[in-house]
Amino acid sequence: PCWRVMIALEEKNLKGYNQRLLAFEKMEHKSEEVMKMNPRGQLPAFKHGDKVLNESYAACLYLENQFKSQGNKLIPDCPAELAMMYQRMFEGLTLQQKMADVIYYNWKVPEGERHDSAVKRNRESLTAEIKMWEGYLQKTSGGFLAGKTFSLADVCVYPGICYVFHFGLCEERYPKLAAYYNRLKDRPSIKASGPPTWLENPQGQDMLKDI
Amino acid sequence: MAKDMTLLWGSGSPPCWRVMIALEEKNLQGYNHKMFSFKKMEHKSEEVMKMNPRGQLPAFKHGDKVLNESYAACLYLENQFKSQGNKLIPDCPAELAMMYQRMLEGLTLHQKMIDDITYNWKVPEGEKHDSAVKRIRESLTAEIKLWEGYLQKTSGGFLAGKTFSLADVCVYPTIFTIFRCGLCEERYPKLAAYYNRLKDRPSIKASWPPTWLENPRGEDIMKDI
């Protein structure tokens, strides 16, 4: 979610914003400083003047709406691409949820409530979801999620796709997703905002290699 | 325009209701639609799967443009039909920001509500825990209190401020469902006032879940929140 907002800011040429990097591992997202800006104790927390936009999708939609005429256009004019953009954007939340259910299972579920059957089910669900996205990229020509141009769909979903590969998703098994992931790696806005540290996961960085 | 639109929906489903409210607000009455029963597992029928391989409702199409995610459909409709019906995205930047923020927070409210309502039939018997039920209920309670607070702080009567917006389109159905589950109106007066005030809005009245008209009282599972 944080990365999405940073990509959007870069795309709209809004560099030079005030920013602070906080550490999840040190529970800094529950610090007074964050709680003051986001009572939910979550990151990102984003403000433009006194307008608070802590939901990453809200911040991205707002930035494109308010800065339409500067930087790159993130909402296509073509109605078919526009519809595809919104659809993939919101399906991206499902992908993220299923990914989090697998990767953060031990963080989120208290020890006494964990079950192998749940872990299995979550993995199957994520596998089906990833296969769906591989299919989407097979069917969509143009190289981006909405079609021929980079859009809010890519801003919002790319970080998640990058994440699954970071956790070991097999590139040979998902060639279209891998191609998308590799192609966008060097996009200026993505390169400029790439995470300086990757969240260390005690289970290792190959958690998703068998998916 | 509406004649090129098709909506597959289920009664009482907040995501379906969102799209129906949006269509009404944009004066797009006359769209093709078909109601399916969740109870009879019709959302997994071939007809639905053909339009939405996820086997979920709503499934919505405009021409050959598929918008099965309710928020995607609502944003698309406002973008494409900006000049007809009611304006659903405010011009004022402060209200605009508030609209997007509340819209997206509405997904959190909806998820916590769903986690509470569906626990018993979604979680396999061997995986159920009282501790989880308790935690889910506490999480929903905290979330509802947060929204009561939002309505206390926001003047104007709508989630984004002075005008009805996509935030109300997307979040009202969830708030309505919570009251239908028995949430105590005295305990949450601002939410109750919002819920009652918008009940009679034409777009909401016109798209009221038909199965709820036959059976106005749901189960009071949330009366102790």
Tab-separated table of C-alpha atoms in Angstrom:
chain	number	residue	atom	x	y	z
A	1	PRO	CA	0.000	0.000	0.000
A	2	CYS	CA	2.776	2.517	0.792
A	3	TRP	CA	4.554	1.748	-2.433
A	4	ARG	CA	1.399	2.443	-4.461
A	5	VAL	CA	1.212	6.006	-3.172
A	6	MET	CA	4.899	6.587	-3.812
A	7	ILE	CA	4.594	5.347	-7.399
A	8	ALA	CA	1.601	7.610	-7.960
A	9	LEU	CA	3.458	10.640	-6.570
A	10	GLU	CA	6.412	9.958	-8.886
A	11	GLU	CA	4.136	9.456	-11.904
A	12	LYS	CA	2.453	12.795	-11.246
A	13	ASN	CA	5.839	14.554	-10.864
A	14	LEU	CA	5.101	15.297	-7.222
A	15	LYS	CA	8.589	14.633	-5.930
A	16	GLY	CA	9.804	16.555	-2.908
A	17	TYR	CA	6.950	15.599	-0.608
A	18	ASN	CA	7.728	15.277	3.088
A	19	GLN	CA	8.180	11.661	4.069
A	20	ARG	CA	9.239	9.433	6.931
A	21	LEU	CA	10.169	5.771	6.795
A	22	LEU	CA	8.952	3.769	9.772
A	23	ALA	CA	9.749	0.209	10.779
A	24	PHE	CA	6.920	-2.345	11.103
A	25	GLU	CA	9.250	-4.726	12.949
A	26	LYS	CA	9.723	-2.108	15.684
A	27	MET	CA	5.917	-1.576	15.816
A	28	GLU	CA	6.465	2.038	14.779
A	29	HIS	CA	3.182	1.959	12.844
A	30	LYS	CA	1.508	2.020	16.262
A	31	SER	CA	3.585	5.013	17.432
A	32	GLU	CA	1.956	8.229	18.558
A	33	GLU	CA	3.206	10.005	15.447
A	34	VAL	CA	1.411	7.598	13.133
A	35	MET	CA	-1.723	7.288	15.300
A	36	LYS	CA	-2.046	11.070	15.212
A	37	MET	CA	-2.295	11.016	11.432
A	38	ASN	CA	-3.976	7.618	11.184
A	39	PRO	CA	-5.963	6.438	14.238
A	40	ARG	CA	-6.036	2.999	12.652
A	41	GLY	CA	-2.303	2.711	13.321
A	42	GLN	CA	-1.626	1.705	9.728
A	43	LEU	CA	0.727	2.815	7.002
A	44	PRO	CA	0.608	4.583	4.651
A	45	ALA	CA	-0.626	7.745	6.272
A	46	PHE	CA	-0.890	10.524	3.689
A	47	LYS	CA	-1.917	14.152	3.855
A	48	HIS	CA	-2.255	16.942	1.352
A	49	GLY	CA	-2.698	20.116	3.356
A	50	ASP	CA	-5.398	19.097	5.801
A	51	LYS	CA	-6.873	16.454	3.526
A	52	VAL	CA	-6.206	13.032	4.963
A	53	LEU	CA	-5.961	10.058	2.585
A	54	ASN	CA	-4.695	7.081	4.537
A	55	GLU	CA	-6.251	4.504	2.218
A	56	SER	CA	-3.707	3.929	-0.555
A	57	TYR	CA	-6.343	3.581	-3.295
A	58	ALA	CA	-8.004	6.784	-2.069
A	59	ALA	CA	-4.675	8.631	-2.230
A	60	CYS	CA	-3.951	7.326	-5.748
A	61	LEU	CA	-7.424	8.180	-7.080
A	62	TYR	CA	-7.232	11.623	-5.469
A	63	LEU	CA	-3.782	12.374	-6.918
A	64	GLU	CA	-4.839	11.468	-10.451
A	65	ASN	CA	-8.056	13.469	-10.101
A	66	GLN	CA	-6.348	16.590	-8.756
A	67	PHE	CA	-3.179	16.504	-10.868
A	68	LYS	CA	-4.661	15.236	-14.102
A	69	SER	CA	-2.713	17.689	-16.216
A	70	GLN	CA	0.752	17.013	-14.844
A	71	GLY	CA	3.051	14.032	-15.072
A	72	ASN	CA	1.763	10.863	-16.729
A	73	LYS	CA	-1.929	10.322	-17.367
A	74	LEU	CA	-2.989	7.424	-15.161
A	75	ILE	CA	-6.636	7.080	-16.204
A	76	PRO	CA	-7.120	6.139	-19.878
A	77	ASP	CA	-9.634	7.960	-22.070
A	78	CYS	CA	-10.650	4.841	-23.986
A	79	PRO	CA	-13.778	3.478	-22.203
A	80	ALA	CA	-12.722	-0.154	-22.643
A	81	GLU	CA	-9.314	0.469	-21.065
A	82	LEU	CA	-10.924	2.619	-18.371
A	83	ALA	CA	-13.313	-0.170	-17.422
A	84	MET	CA	-10.494	-2.725	-17.441
A	85	MET	CA	-8.385	-0.401	-15.259
A	86	TYR	CA	-11.056	-0.055	-12.569
A	87	GLN	CA	-11.847	-3.772	-12.674
A	88	ARG	CA	-8.211	-4.873	-12.297
A	89	MET	CA	-7.557	-2.211	-9.657
A	90	PHE	CA	-10.237	-3.603	-7.426
A	91	GLU	CA	-9.455	-7.221	-8.144
A	92	GLY	CA	-5.970	-6.238	-6.995
A	93	LEU	CA	-7.351	-5.936	-3.467
A	94	THR	CA	-8.398	-9.586	-3.610
A	95	LEU	CA	-4.918	-10.602	-4.761
A	96	GLN	CA	-3.389	-8.628	-1.925
A	97	GLN	CA	-5.700	-10.144	0.666
A	98	LYS	CA	-4.979	-13.705	-0.439
A	99	MET	CA	-1.261	-13.008	-0.492
A	100	ALA	CA	-1.375	-11.557	3.014
A	101	ASP	CA	-3.395	-14.531	4.268
A	102	VAL	CA	-0.502	-16.792	3.259
A	103	ILE	CA	2.559	-14.659	3.956
A	104	TYR	CA	1.380	-13.182	7.269
A	105	TYR	CA	-0.513	-16.207	8.599
A	106	ASN	CA	1.745	-16.713	11.608
A	107	TRP	CA	1.851	-12.990	12.386
A	108	LYS	CA	-1.895	-12.592	12.302
A	109	VAL	CA	-3.318	-15.823	13.656
A	110	PRO	CA	-2.716	-16.544	17.362
A	111	GLU	CA	-0.879	-19.827	17.949
A	112	GLY	CA	-3.861	-21.643	19.430
A	113	GLU	CA	-5.996	-20.866	16.388
A	114	ARG	CA	-3.637	-22.046	13.641
A	115	HIS	CA	-4.557	-25.063	11.529
A	116	ASP	CA	-2.746	-26.844	8.719
A	117	SER	CA	-6.100	-27.124	6.976
A	118	ALA	CA	-6.399	-23.332	6.958
A	119	VAL	CA	-2.826	-22.877	5.722
A	120	LYS	CA	-3.562	-25.362	2.920
A	121	ARG	CA	-6.781	-23.616	1.996
A	122	ASN	CA	-5.138	-20.203	1.948
A	123	ARG	CA	-2.366	-21.472	-0.307
A	124	GLU	CA	-4.858	-23.065	-2.702
A	125	SER	CA	-6.823	-19.850	-2.820
A	126	LEU	CA	-3.689	-17.808	-3.549
A	127	THR	CA	-2.608	-20.290	-6.215
A	128	ALA	CA	-5.957	-19.999	-7.980
A	129	GLU	CA	-5.759	-16.213	-7.755
A	130	ILE	CA	-2.243	-16.060	-9.191
A	131	LYS	CA	-3.286	-18.370	-12.039
A	132	MET	CA	-6.165	-16.001	-12.745
A	133	TRP	CA	-3.767	-13.034	-13.082
A	134	GLU	CA	-1.434	-15.055	-15.318
A	135	GLY	CA	-4.512	-15.623	-17.469
A	136	TYR	CA	-5.377	-11.923	-17.445
A	137	LEU	CA	-1.914	-11.040	-18.749
A	138	GLN	CA	-2.203	-13.717	-21.432
A	139	LYS	CA	-5.481	-12.230	-22.649
A	140	THR	CA	-4.610	-8.521	-22.415
A	141	SER	CA	-2.475	-7.184	-25.220
A	142	GLY	CA	-0.464	-4.057	-24.641
A	143	GLY	CA	1.779	-5.003	-21.762
A	144	PHE	CA	-0.120	-3.262	-18.993
A	145	LEU	CA	-2.993	-4.437	-16.848
A	146	ALA	CA	-5.575	-2.196	-18.524
A	147	GLY	CA	-4.190	-2.555	-22.035
A	148	LYS	CA	-1.778	-0.341	-23.927
A	149	THR	CA	-0.967	2.251	-21.310
A	150	PHE	CA	0.376	2.321	-17.741
A	151	SER	CA	-2.534	3.191	-15.456
A	152	LEU	CA	-3.738	3.270	-11.862
A	153	ALA	CA	-4.245	-0.490	-12.198
A	154	ASP	CA	-0.496	-0.936	-12.547
A	155	VAL	CA	0.212	1.615	-9.792
A	156	CYS	CA	-2.017	-0.321	-7.391
A	157	VAL	CA	-1.318	-3.916	-8.381
A	158	TYR	CA	2.375	-3.964	-9.418
A	159	PRO	CA	3.658	-3.750	-5.810
A	160	GLY	CA	1.719	-6.894	-4.931
A	161	ILE	CA	3.001	-8.763	-7.984
A	162	CYS	CA	6.539	-7.690	-7.163
A	163	TYR	CA	5.961	-9.008	-3.663
A	164	VAL	CA	4.917	-12.506	-4.728
A	165	PHE	CA	8.065	-12.831	-6.827
A	166	HIS	CA	10.152	-11.519	-3.945
A	167	PHE	CA	8.749	-14.383	-1.895
A	168	GLY	CA	9.859	-16.940	-4.441
A	169	LEU	CA	7.058	-17.336	-6.985
A	170	CYS	CA	8.468	-19.407	-9.841
A	171	GLU	CA	9.017	-17.275	-12.949
A	172	GLU	CA	8.984	-20.250	-15.309
A	173	ARG	CA	5.595	-21.363	-14.032
A	174	TYR	CA	4.067	-17.894	-14.515
A	175	PRO	CA	5.849	-16.455	-17.552
A	176	LYS	CA	3.401	-13.653	-18.342
A	177	LEU	CA	3.389	-12.390	-14.765
A	178	ALA	CA	7.184	-12.657	-14.679
A	179	ALA	CA	7.496	-10.717	-17.927
A	180	TYR	CA	5.213	-7.985	-16.544
A	181	TYR	CA	7.176	-7.898	-13.278
A	182	ASN	CA	10.521	-7.652	-15.040
A	183	ARG	CA	9.397	-5.173	-17.657
A	184	LEU	CA	8.076	-2.659	-15.138
A	185	LYS	CA	11.006	-3.002	-12.719
A	186	ASP	CA	12.886	-0.286	-14.559
A	187	ARG	CA	10.052	2.169	-14.972
A	188	PRO	CA	11.377	5.415	-13.467
A	189	SER	CA	8.580	5.845	-10.926
A	190	ILE	CA	8.972	2.250	-9.761
A	191	LYS	CA	12.760	2.340	-9.639
A	192	ALA	CA	12.705	5.647	-7.744
A	193	SER	CA	10.326	4.378	-5.082
A	194	GLY	CA	11.416	0.744	-4.707
A	195	PRO	CA	11.467	-0.471	-1.101
A	196	PRO	CA	14.855	0.251	0.545
A	197	THR	CA	14.396	-2.724	2.834
A	198	TRP	CA	12.272	-5.776	2.252
A	199	LEU	CA	10.258	-6.947	5.213
A	200	GLU	CA	12.129	-9.900	6.641
A	201	ASN	CA	9.902	-12.931	6.989
A	202	PRO	CA	11.101	-15.535	9.470
A	203	GLN	CA	9.851	-18.294	7.203
A	204	GLY	CA	12.241	-17.264	4.485
A	205	GLN	CA	12.060	-15.598	1.151
A	206	ASP	CA	10.991	-18.725	-0.737
A	207	MET	CA	7.619	-19.146	0.904
A	208	LEU	CA	5.830	-19.094	-2.430
A	209	LYS	CA	8.214	-21.145	-4.527
A	210	ASP	CA	5.932	-24.152	-4.728
A	211	ILE	CA	2.836	-22.213	-5.725
B	1	MET	CA	-27.273	3.369	-22.907
B	2	ALA	CA	-28.912	1.445	-20.071
B	3	LYS	CA	-30.141	-1.095	-22.601
B	4	ASP	CA	-26.508	-2.070	-23.217
B	5	MET	CA	-26.054	-2.814	-19.535
B	6	THR	CA	-26.632	-6.087	-17.740
B	7	LEU	CA	-26.539	-6.669	-14.005
B	8	LEU	CA	-26.674	-10.080	-12.372
B	9	TRP	CA	-27.431	-9.578	-8.716
B	10	GLY	CA	-28.574	-11.077	-5.428
B	11	SER	CA	-31.044	-9.575	-2.983
B	12	GLY	CA	-29.506	-8.255	0.221
B	13	SER	CA	-25.980	-8.192	-1.119
B	14	PRO	CA	-24.425	-4.808	-0.330
B	15	PRO	CA	-22.017	-4.956	-3.299
B	16	CYS	CA	-24.972	-5.544	-5.666
B	17	TRP	CA	-26.960	-2.793	-4.026
B	18	ARG	CA	-24.104	-0.309	-4.532
B	19	VAL	CA	-24.229	-0.783	-8.294
B	20	MET	CA	-28.030	-0.506	-8.366
B	21	ILE	CA	-27.929	2.744	-6.388
B	22	ALA	CA	-25.292	4.133	-8.755
B	23	LEU	CA	-27.371	3.195	-11.809
B	24	GLU	CA	-30.428	4.904	-10.324
B	25	GLU	CA	-28.439	8.020	-9.393
B	26	LYS	CA	-27.142	8.306	-12.965
B	27	ASN	CA	-30.658	7.891	-14.426
B	28	LEU	CA	-29.707	4.622	-16.047
B	29	GLN	CA	-32.977	2.853	-15.305
B	30	GLY	CA	-34.013	0.189	-17.792
B	31	TYR	CA	-30.837	-1.868	-17.621
B	32	ASN	CA	-31.173	-5.626	-18.119
B	33	HIS	CA	-31.015	-7.489	-14.864
B	34	LYS	CA	-31.580	-10.875	-13.286
B	35	MET	CA	-31.810	-11.824	-9.655
B	36	PHE	CA	-30.065	-14.935	-8.330
B	37	SER	CA	-30.426	-16.690	-5.011
B	38	PHE	CA	-27.313	-17.096	-2.848
B	39	LYS	CA	-29.163	-19.655	-0.723
B	40	LYS	CA	-29.698	-21.890	-3.748
B	41	MET	CA	-26.011	-21.378	-4.728
B	42	GLU	CA	-27.127	-19.743	-7.964
B	43	HIS	CA	-24.105	-17.426	-7.837
B	44	LYS	CA	-22.094	-20.501	-8.879
B	45	SER	CA	-24.421	-21.252	-11.790
B	46	GLU	CA	-23.124	-21.439	-15.350
B	47	GLU	CA	-24.893	-18.193	-16.250
B	48	VAL	CA	-23.072	-16.233	-13.550
B	49	MET	CA	-19.727	-18.000	-14.058
B	50	LYS	CA	-19.881	-17.094	-17.741
B	51	MET	CA	-19.952	-13.403	-16.866
B	52	ASN	CA	-17.884	-13.673	-13.687
B	53	PRO	CA	-15.493	-16.646	-13.425
B	54	ARG	CA	-15.115	-15.838	-9.738
B	55	GLY	CA	-18.708	-17.011	-9.224
B	56	GLN	CA	-19.595	-13.825	-7.360
B	57	LEU	CA	-22.302	-11.234	-7.574
B	58	PRO	CA	-22.625	-8.562	-8.771
B	59	ALA	CA	-21.657	-9.322	-12.333
B	60	PHE	CA	-22.012	-6.202	-14.461
B	61	LYS	CA	-21.437	-5.461	-18.110
B	62	HIS	CA	-21.726	-2.390	-20.295
B	63	GLY	CA	-21.485	-3.566	-23.891
B	64	ASP	CA	-18.459	-5.831	-23.709
B	65	LYS	CA	-16.898	-4.008	-20.769
B	66	VAL	CA	-16.960	-6.211	-17.705
B	67	LEU	CA	-17.062	-4.578	-14.264
B	68	ASN	CA	-17.732	-7.270	-11.694
B	69	GLU	CA	-16.105	-5.401	-8.845
B	70	SER	CA	-18.830	-3.145	-7.405
B	71	TYR	CA	-16.473	-0.236	-6.723
B	72	ALA	CA	-15.109	-0.528	-10.262
B	73	ALA	CA	-18.648	-0.382	-11.661
B	74	CYS	CA	-19.566	2.650	-9.527
B	75	LEU	CA	-16.414	4.605	-10.421
B	76	TYR	CA	-16.856	3.719	-14.098
B	77	LEU	CA	-20.502	4.846	-14.143
B	78	GLU	CA	-19.703	8.208	-12.590
B	79	ASN	CA	-16.749	8.709	-14.932
B	80	GLN	CA	-18.705	7.839	-18.090
B	81	PHE	CA	-22.031	9.460	-17.192
B	82	LYS	CA	-20.723	12.533	-15.385
B	83	SER	CA	-23.178	14.836	-17.089
B	84	GLN	CA	-26.374	12.921	-16.397
B	85	GLY	CA	-28.280	12.212	-13.220
B	86	ASN	CA	-26.772	13.313	-9.914
B	87	LYS	CA	-23.121	14.310	-9.618
B	88	LEU	CA	-21.487	11.687	-7.416
B	89	ILE	CA	-17.956	13.088	-7.204
B	90	PRO	CA	-17.728	16.515	-5.501
B	91	ASP	CA	-15.696	19.346	-7.028
B	92	CYS	CA	-14.492	20.658	-3.692
B	93	PRO	CA	-11.054	19.039	-3.084
B	94	ALA	CA	-11.667	18.564	0.636
B	95	GLU	CA	-14.959	16.742	0.029
B	96	LEU	CA	-13.374	14.805	-2.835
B	97	ALA	CA	-10.559	13.583	-0.579
B	98	MET	CA	-13.029	12.692	2.169
B	99	MET	CA	-15.172	10.827	-0.355
B	100	TYR	CA	-12.311	8.624	-1.577
B	101	GLN	CA	-11.070	8.028	1.966
B	102	ARG	CA	-14.483	6.980	3.327
B	103	MET	CA	-15.230	4.933	0.203
B	104	LEU	CA	-12.115	2.865	0.675
B	105	GLU	CA	-12.523	2.616	4.444
B	106	GLY	CA	-15.965	1.283	3.644
B	107	LEU	CA	-14.294	-1.883	2.380
B	108	THR	CA	-12.813	-2.411	5.854
B	109	LEU	CA	-16.219	-1.893	7.485
B	110	HIS	CA	-17.769	-4.321	5.021
B	111	GLN	CA	-15.084	-6.969	5.549
B	112	LYS	CA	-15.382	-6.829	9.329
B	113	MET	CA	-19.152	-7.109	9.055
B	114	ILE	CA	-18.867	-10.097	6.736
B	115	ASP	CA	-16.299	-11.800	9.003
B	116	ASP	CA	-18.783	-11.495	11.872
B	117	ILE	CA	-21.931	-12.530	10.002
B	118	THR	CA	-20.444	-15.454	8.072
B	119	TYR	CA	-18.132	-16.994	10.696
B	120	ASN	CA	-20.309	-19.985	11.420
B	121	TRP	CA	-20.852	-21.083	7.880
B	122	LYS	CA	-17.499	-20.137	6.369
B	123	VAL	CA	-15.089	-21.539	8.950
B	124	PRO	CA	-14.869	-25.349	8.964
B	125	GLU	CA	-16.027	-26.924	12.240
B	126	GLY	CA	-12.576	-28.093	13.323
B	127	GLU	CA	-11.118	-24.626	12.892
B	128	LYS	CA	-13.611	-22.649	14.957
B	129	HIS	CA	-12.463	-20.890	18.119
B	130	ASP	CA	-14.360	-18.781	20.646
B	131	SER	CA	-11.274	-16.586	20.826
B	132	ALA	CA	-11.589	-15.849	17.117
B	133	VAL	CA	-15.324	-15.091	17.377
B	134	LYS	CA	-14.583	-12.710	20.245
B	135	ARG	CA	-11.763	-10.996	18.366
B	136	ILE	CA	-13.863	-10.576	15.229
B	137	ARG	CA	-16.737	-9.124	17.227
B	138	GLU	CA	-14.405	-6.693	19.056
B	139	SER	CA	-12.895	-5.615	15.761
B	140	LEU	CA	-16.333	-4.919	14.267
B	141	THR	CA	-17.397	-3.025	17.387
B	142	ALA	CA	-14.313	-0.791	17.211
B	143	GLU	CA	-14.944	-0.203	13.502
B	144	ILE	CA	-18.592	0.769	14.051
B	145	LYS	CA	-17.555	3.170	16.820
B	146	LEU	CA	-15.061	4.743	14.420
B	147	TRP	CA	-17.854	5.399	11.872
B	148	GLU	CA	-20.128	6.837	14.562
B	149	GLY	CA	-17.243	9.204	15.279
B	150	TYR	CA	-16.880	10.074	11.595
B	151	LEU	CA	-20.531	11.068	11.402
B	152	GLN	CA	-20.186	13.138	14.560
B	153	LYS	CA	-17.269	15.053	13.077
B	154	THR	CA	-18.557	15.517	9.528
B	155	SER	CA	-21.137	18.230	9.093
B	156	GLY	CA	-23.474	18.099	6.129
B	157	GLY	CA	-25.269	14.822	6.622
B	158	PHE	CA	-23.341	12.750	4.115
B	159	LEU	CA	-20.120	10.791	4.472
B	160	ALA	CA	-18.037	13.219	2.412
B	161	GLY	CA	-19.715	16.368	3.717
B	162	LYS	CA	-22.574	18.356	2.233
B	163	THR	CA	-23.439	16.274	-0.785
B	164	PHE	CA	-24.414	12.672	-1.534
B	165	SER	CA	-21.433	11.014	-3.195
B	166	LEU	CA	-19.882	7.710	-4.206
B	167	ALA	CA	-18.925	7.291	-0.543
B	168	ASP	CA	-22.612	7.054	0.361
B	169	VAL	CA	-23.353	4.845	-2.667
B	170	CYS	CA	-20.674	2.383	-1.565
B	171	VAL	CA	-21.005	2.471	2.216
B	172	TYR	CA	-24.739	2.984	2.879
B	173	PRO	CA	-25.675	-0.603	1.917
B	174	THR	CA	-23.251	-1.953	4.504
B	175	ILE	CA	-24.509	0.405	7.229
B	176	PHE	CA	-28.088	-0.567	6.369
B	177	THR	CA	-27.198	-4.255	6.678
B	178	ILE	CA	-25.631	-3.689	10.093
B	179	PHE	CA	-28.827	-2.088	11.386
B	180	ARG	CA	-30.856	-4.895	9.852
B	181	CYS	CA	-28.714	-7.221	11.957
B	182	GLY	CA	-30.008	-5.435	15.031
B	183	LEU	CA	-27.446	-2.736	15.807
B	184	CYS	CA	-28.856	-0.606	18.597
B	185	GLU	CA	-29.944	2.799	17.270
B	186	GLU	CA	-29.763	4.469	20.683
B	187	ARG	CA	-26.171	3.407	21.130
B	188	TYR	CA	-25.154	4.780	17.704
B	189	PRO	CA	-27.366	7.823	17.173
B	190	LYS	CA	-25.388	9.461	14.372
B	191	LEU	CA	-25.187	6.262	12.343
B	192	ALA	CA	-28.882	5.660	12.978
B	193	ALA	CA	-29.775	9.174	11.858
B	194	TYR	CA	-27.731	8.687	8.675
B	195	TYR	CA	-29.342	5.288	8.051
B	196	ASN	CA	-32.872	6.623	8.554
B	197	ARG	CA	-32.348	9.827	6.632
B	198	LEU	CA	-31.108	8.092	3.476
B	199	LYS	CA	-33.715	5.284	3.550
B	200	ASP	CA	-36.105	7.442	1.541
B	201	ARG	CA	-33.653	8.703	-1.043
B	202	PRO	CA	-35.220	7.758	-4.403
B	203	SER	CA	-32.241	5.738	-5.676
B	204	ILE	CA	-32.107	3.769	-2.440
B	205	LYS	CA	-35.847	3.208	-2.211
B	206	ALA	CA	-35.988	2.094	-5.846
B	207	SER	CA	-33.271	-0.513	-5.334
B	208	TRP	CA	-34.281	-1.813	-1.893
B	209	PRO	CA	-33.521	-5.559	-1.635
B	210	PRO	CA	-36.851	-7.232	-2.507
B	211	THR	CA	-36.402	-10.150	-0.087
B	212	TRP	CA	-36.013	-7.585	2.722
B	213	LEU	CA	-39.332	-5.983	1.801
B	214	GLU	CA	-41.033	-9.329	2.436
B	215	ASN	CA	-39.068	-9.837	5.648
B	216	PRO	CA	-38.174	-6.465	7.188
B	217	ARG	CA	-36.645	-7.874	10.386
B	218	GLY	CA	-33.423	-9.782	10.069
B	219	GLU	CA	-31.777	-11.800	12.829
B	220	ASP	CA	-30.630	-9.629	15.754
B	221	ILE	CA	-27.094	-10.949	15.791
B	222	MET	CA	-25.637	-7.466	16.325
B	223	LYS	CA	-27.948	-6.164	19.010
B	224	ASP	CA	-25.290	-6.352	21.731
B	225	ILE	CA	-22.629	-4.415	19.845
